[in-house]
């Protein structure tokens, strides 16, 4: 939860605005000192609407450990700045400051050195991949080397989709400090080193009824130790469905802070477990639980089955999945690129998209990001390039204008992607929404989108949809209305809609919404001139209910009255 505390009337107004915008935010009323104290114990992040001096004084007596304290952001009375005051990395205050700034139209102020230089922050390095910092890591020393431009070696057993790294971080096999070491293996690491434990290990567990959590934990910890593996890399336990209610197993998982996956016996039977047992088969219907559960998770077995009186465990390693971010950049204006999209772009080692889109967001990319811009019309090729990077364990972002899922890159990419890559789709503001906002409220009731491009869709299909939309009295957004090579489609569409809709039906014609050269024209179906539209135009054709109200296009919410 995000706690909001205000000291002035202006502050309260902004705090109320945020609490309406964010379901996870809560406004703490009352005197600021008391409000901050209450919020401190209940929230992961605090936004204080007051002068930084006041904020520092209120927070100072509460500060404890920067790994556990909430992140604190302070917003000035005029709402110009969102200052990440403390807990920038661990407490998430830097990210929170950016979010607050985005929501209030303020400037984020970030003072941590690594962020200011666009370098990865060591205390949250790989956090989005689930990495944990090993206690006792030399974060300050390695961080100083990083900021100072000295060579820092990065040693990792496998390639992780880390995103772009600064030039002075060199991937290497030599354990030569200063070092960033990513591994689930317990090993001697020369100092100074920042050691990260990736979420790579799964433990398969079988147990008889009533087996205690202590026994399971002891067996599992011994297995990890003997296998030379770090407990901090354990990310999941797995067992057979029949053990779903087993308290000892659930207790052990809780102690380790990991979830348990349960597989049906029928699925475990199919796994080629190396040490099957007849007795187990008679009891639960599969000859292996611990080993088979590890294999069923898709992991490779590292530590074969070991047993204690009432339990068995086996440990395996999951393959690393690369990342594919599919990102919608909105209509054009930078303020309409959502914070999540910025975050995804900053995490991508490779960005693929049309040149014009990539140019728009180039400054949001971290130093070291590779960029590829294959030409227009090669959607499948762009998707393939990005996927190839993700499949190789890297992180790639595919960018589209508007929303990537609406006539964008999301479908061609997901048609090709399998489970071997992790996919995150970041929504954007599609052209219809952007145009609607400029026109008024034309999408206030049922509406649909139709692309007039017959390059990938036969014209008969488009025509049928136009008739159905007209028949259904939908408001219709027409994407791709006209290009140099496609000149007759919009006029044809206009005539089809006119079969069912009056010539007076309002039509909004929006060119270059939220980008340079923006034009907004209100006309009607009878007088619409198709030659005024081009590739950068979207049209919104009203329903029978759509009206002009004070020069704005409005479709009423209801049909009554
Ligand atoms: N994924 C995009 C749509 C791509 S199809 C989105 O969600 O917006 C391309 C068509 O979208 C263009 O021919 C035009 O009809 C429309 N379009 C995209 N951006 C636009 C903008 N800023 N202004 C007006 N129309 C736009």
PDB file of N, CA and C in Angstrom, residues 456-494:
ATOM      1  N   UNK A 456      -3.971  -7.294 -45.473  1.00  0.00           N
ATOM      2  CA  UNK A 456      -3.949  -8.591 -44.790  1.00  0.00           C
ATOM      3  C   UNK A 456      -5.337  -9.208 -44.649  1.00  0.00           C
ATOM      4  N   UNK A 457      -6.375  -8.431 -44.991  1.00  0.00           N
ATOM      5  CA  UNK A 457      -7.764  -8.900 -44.844  1.00  0.00           C
ATOM      6  C   UNK A 457      -8.488  -8.680 -46.168  1.00  0.00           C
ATOM      7  N   UNK A 458      -9.199  -9.716 -46.682  1.00  0.00           N
ATOM      8  CA  UNK A 458      -9.925  -9.514 -47.942  1.00  0.00           C
ATOM      9  C   UNK A 458     -10.990  -8.423 -47.777  1.00  0.00           C
ATOM     10  N   UNK A 459     -11.189  -7.620 -48.809  1.00  0.00           N
ATOM     11  CA  UNK A 459     -12.144  -6.502 -48.720  1.00  0.00           C
ATOM     12  C   UNK A 459     -13.555  -6.980 -48.392  1.00  0.00           C
ATOM     13  N   UNK A 460     -13.937  -8.181 -48.888  1.00  0.00           N
ATOM     14  CA  UNK A 460     -15.300  -8.677 -48.605  1.00  0.00           C
ATOM     15  C   UNK A 460     -15.514  -8.791 -47.093  1.00  0.00           C
ATOM     16  N   UNK A 461     -14.475  -9.229 -46.384  1.00  0.00           N
ATOM     17  CA  UNK A 461     -14.605  -9.394 -44.926  1.00  0.00           C
ATOM     18  C   UNK A 461     -14.805  -8.026 -44.279  1.00  0.00           C
ATOM     19  N   UNK A 462     -14.027  -7.051 -44.733  1.00  0.00           N
ATOM     20  CA  UNK A 462     -14.122  -5.704 -44.171  1.00  0.00           C
ATOM     21  C   UNK A 462     -15.521  -5.137 -44.419  1.00  0.00           C
ATOM     22  N   UNK A 463     -15.994  -5.381 -45.628  1.00  0.00           N
ATOM     23  CA  UNK A 463     -17.304  -4.865 -46.003  1.00  0.00           C
ATOM     24  C   UNK A 463     -18.404  -5.480 -45.130  1.00  0.00           C
ATOM     25  N   UNK A 464     -18.271  -6.805 -44.882  1.00  0.00           N
ATOM     26  CA  UNK A 464     -19.259  -7.476 -44.041  1.00  0.00           C
ATOM     27  C   UNK A 464     -19.248  -6.873 -42.636  1.00  0.00           C
ATOM     28  N   UNK A 465     -18.076  -6.606 -42.117  1.00  0.00           N
ATOM     29  CA  UNK A 465     -17.978  -6.048 -40.760  1.00  0.00           C
ATOM     30  C   UNK A 465     -18.569  -4.640 -40.698  1.00  0.00           C
ATOM     31  N   UNK A 466     -18.321  -3.871 -41.751  1.00  0.00           N
ATOM     32  CA  UNK A 466     -18.882  -2.509 -41.786  1.00  0.00           C
ATOM     33  C   UNK A 466     -20.406  -2.579 -41.739  1.00  0.00           C
ATOM     34  N   UNK A 467     -20.966  -3.516 -42.530  1.00  0.00           N
ATOM     35  CA  UNK A 467     -22.431  -3.649 -42.543  1.00  0.00           C
ATOM     36  C   UNK A 467     -22.936  -4.069 -41.174  1.00  0.00           C
ATOM     37  N   UNK A 468     -22.225  -5.018 -40.543  1.00  0.00           N
ATOM     38  CA  UNK A 468     -22.652  -5.514 -39.227  1.00  0.00           C
ATOM     39  C   UNK A 468     -22.572  -4.391 -38.188  1.00  0.00           C
ATOM     40  N   UNK A 469     -21.508  -3.581 -38.270  1.00  0.00           N
ATOM     41  CA  UNK A 469     -21.353  -2.484 -37.313  1.00  0.00           C
ATOM     42  C   UNK A 469     -22.469  -1.461 -37.507  1.00  0.00           C
ATOM     43  N   UNK A 470     -22.798  -1.201 -38.780  1.00  0.00           N
ATOM     44  CA  UNK A 470     -23.870  -0.253 -39.076  1.00  0.00           C
ATOM     45  C   UNK A 470     -25.188  -0.803 -38.551  1.00  0.00           C
ATOM     46  N   UNK A 471     -25.411  -2.064 -38.824  1.00  0.00           N
ATOM     47  CA  UNK A 471     -26.630  -2.750 -38.390  1.00  0.00           C
ATOM     48  C   UNK A 471     -26.740  -2.737 -36.854  1.00  0.00           C
ATOM     49  N   UNK A 472     -25.620  -2.964 -36.178  1.00  0.00           N
ATOM     50  CA  UNK A 472     -25.613  -3.023 -34.708  1.00  0.00           C
ATOM     51  C   UNK A 472     -25.622  -1.646 -34.060  1.00  0.00           C
ATOM     52  N   UNK A 473     -25.587  -0.605 -34.852  1.00  0.00           N
ATOM     53  CA  UNK A 473     -25.570   0.778 -34.360  1.00  0.00           C
ATOM     54  C   UNK A 473     -24.388   1.055 -33.428  1.00  0.00           C
ATOM     55  N   UNK A 474     -23.241   0.461 -33.742  1.00  0.00           N
ATOM     56  CA  UNK A 474     -22.015   0.747 -32.995  1.00  0.00           C
ATOM     57  C   UNK A 474     -21.407   2.072 -33.449  1.00  0.00           C
ATOM     58  N   UNK A 475     -20.746   2.758 -32.526  1.00  0.00           N
ATOM     59  CA  UNK A 475     -19.832   3.825 -32.932  1.00  0.00           C
ATOM     60  C   UNK A 475     -18.652   3.090 -33.574  1.00  0.00           C
ATOM     61  N   UNK A 476     -18.156   3.573 -34.711  1.00  0.00           N
ATOM     62  CA  UNK A 476     -17.095   2.841 -35.401  1.00  0.00           C
ATOM     63  C   UNK A 476     -15.827   3.693 -35.521  1.00  0.00           C
ATOM     64  N   UNK A 477     -14.708   3.152 -35.019  1.00  0.00           N
ATOM     65  CA  UNK A 477     -13.409   3.801 -35.267  1.00  0.00           C
ATOM     66  C   UNK A 477     -12.811   3.159 -36.506  1.00  0.00           C
ATOM     67  N   UNK A 478     -12.465   3.982 -37.477  1.00  0.00           N
ATOM     68  CA  UNK A 478     -11.878   3.441 -38.710  1.00  0.00           C
ATOM     69  C   UNK A 478     -10.370   3.679 -38.695  1.00  0.00           C
ATOM     70  N   UNK A 479      -9.609   2.596 -38.513  1.00  0.00           N
ATOM     71  CA  UNK A 479      -8.142   2.654 -38.551  1.00  0.00           C
ATOM     72  C   UNK A 479      -7.690   2.469 -39.993  1.00  0.00           C
ATOM     73  N   UNK A 480      -6.496   2.876 -40.310  1.00  0.00           N
ATOM     74  CA  UNK A 480      -5.912   2.713 -41.644  1.00  0.00           C
ATOM     75  C   UNK A 480      -6.891   3.105 -42.747  1.00  0.00           C
ATOM     76  N   UNK A 481      -7.450   4.303 -42.689  1.00  0.00           N
ATOM     77  CA  UNK A 481      -8.525   4.642 -43.626  1.00  0.00           C
ATOM     78  C   UNK A 481      -8.046   4.803 -45.069  1.00  0.00           C
ATOM     79  N   UNK A 482      -6.804   5.240 -45.242  1.00  0.00           N
ATOM     80  CA  UNK A 482      -6.381   5.577 -46.595  1.00  0.00           C
ATOM     81  C   UNK A 482      -4.864   5.696 -46.633  1.00  0.00           C
ATOM     82  N   UNK A 483      -4.281   5.248 -47.737  1.00  0.00           N
ATOM     83  CA  UNK A 483      -2.848   5.477 -47.923  1.00  0.00           C
ATOM     84  C   UNK A 483      -2.640   5.796 -49.391  1.00  0.00           C
ATOM     85  N   UNK A 484      -1.394   5.997 -49.774  1.00  0.00           N
ATOM     86  CA  UNK A 484      -1.164   6.361 -51.173  1.00  0.00           C
ATOM     87  C   UNK A 484      -1.657   5.261 -52.101  1.00  0.00           C
ATOM     88  N   UNK A 485      -1.465   4.023 -51.686  1.00  0.00           N
ATOM     89  CA  UNK A 485      -1.864   2.909 -52.558  1.00  0.00           C
ATOM     90  C   UNK A 485      -3.304   2.459 -52.357  1.00  0.00           C
ATOM     91  N   UNK A 486      -3.954   2.921 -51.293  1.00  0.00           N
ATOM     92  CA  UNK A 486      -5.324   2.464 -51.013  1.00  0.00           C
ATOM     93  C   UNK A 486      -6.220   3.699 -50.910  1.00  0.00           C
ATOM     94  N   UNK A 487      -6.854   4.026 -52.015  1.00  0.00           N
ATOM     95  CA  UNK A 487      -7.540   5.322 -52.068  1.00  0.00           C
ATOM     96  C   UNK A 487      -9.066   5.216 -52.082  1.00  0.00           C
ATOM     97  N   UNK A 488      -9.618   4.055 -52.456  1.00  0.00           N
ATOM     98  CA  UNK A 488     -11.080   4.009 -52.619  1.00  0.00           C
ATOM     99  C   UNK A 488     -11.830   3.456 -51.412  1.00  0.00           C
ATOM    100  N   UNK A 489     -11.109   2.824 -50.458  1.00  0.00           N
ATOM    101  CA  UNK A 489     -11.775   2.090 -49.377  1.00  0.00           C
ATOM    102  C   UNK A 489     -12.636   2.985 -48.465  1.00  0.00           C
ATOM    103  N   UNK A 490     -12.143   4.183 -48.152  1.00  0.00           N
ATOM    104  CA  UNK A 490     -12.885   5.016 -47.203  1.00  0.00           C
ATOM    105  C   UNK A 490     -14.211   5.484 -47.799  1.00  0.00           C
ATOM    106  N   UNK A 491     -14.202   5.832 -49.067  1.00  0.00           N
ATOM    107  CA  UNK A 491     -15.442   6.263 -49.724  1.00  0.00           C
ATOM    108  C   UNK A 491     -16.450   5.106 -49.739  1.00  0.00           C
ATOM    109  N   UNK A 492     -15.927   3.907 -50.009  1.00  0.00           N
ATOM    110  CA  UNK A 492     -16.795   2.715 -50.034  1.00  0.00           C
ATOM    111  C   UNK A 492     -17.395   2.499 -48.636  1.00  0.00           C
ATOM    112  N   UNK A 493     -16.553   2.641 -47.608  1.00  0.00           N
ATOM    113  CA  UNK A 493     -17.006   2.445 -46.226  1.00  0.00           C
ATOM    114  C   UNK A 493     -18.089   3.477 -45.879  1.00  0.00           C
ATOM    115  N   UNK A 494     -17.870   4.717 -46.306  1.00  0.00           N
ATOM    116  CA  UNK A 494     -18.828   5.786 -46.032  1.00  0.00           C
ATOM    117  C   UNK A 494     -20.204   5.419 -46.612  1.00  0.00           C
TER     118      UNK A 494
END
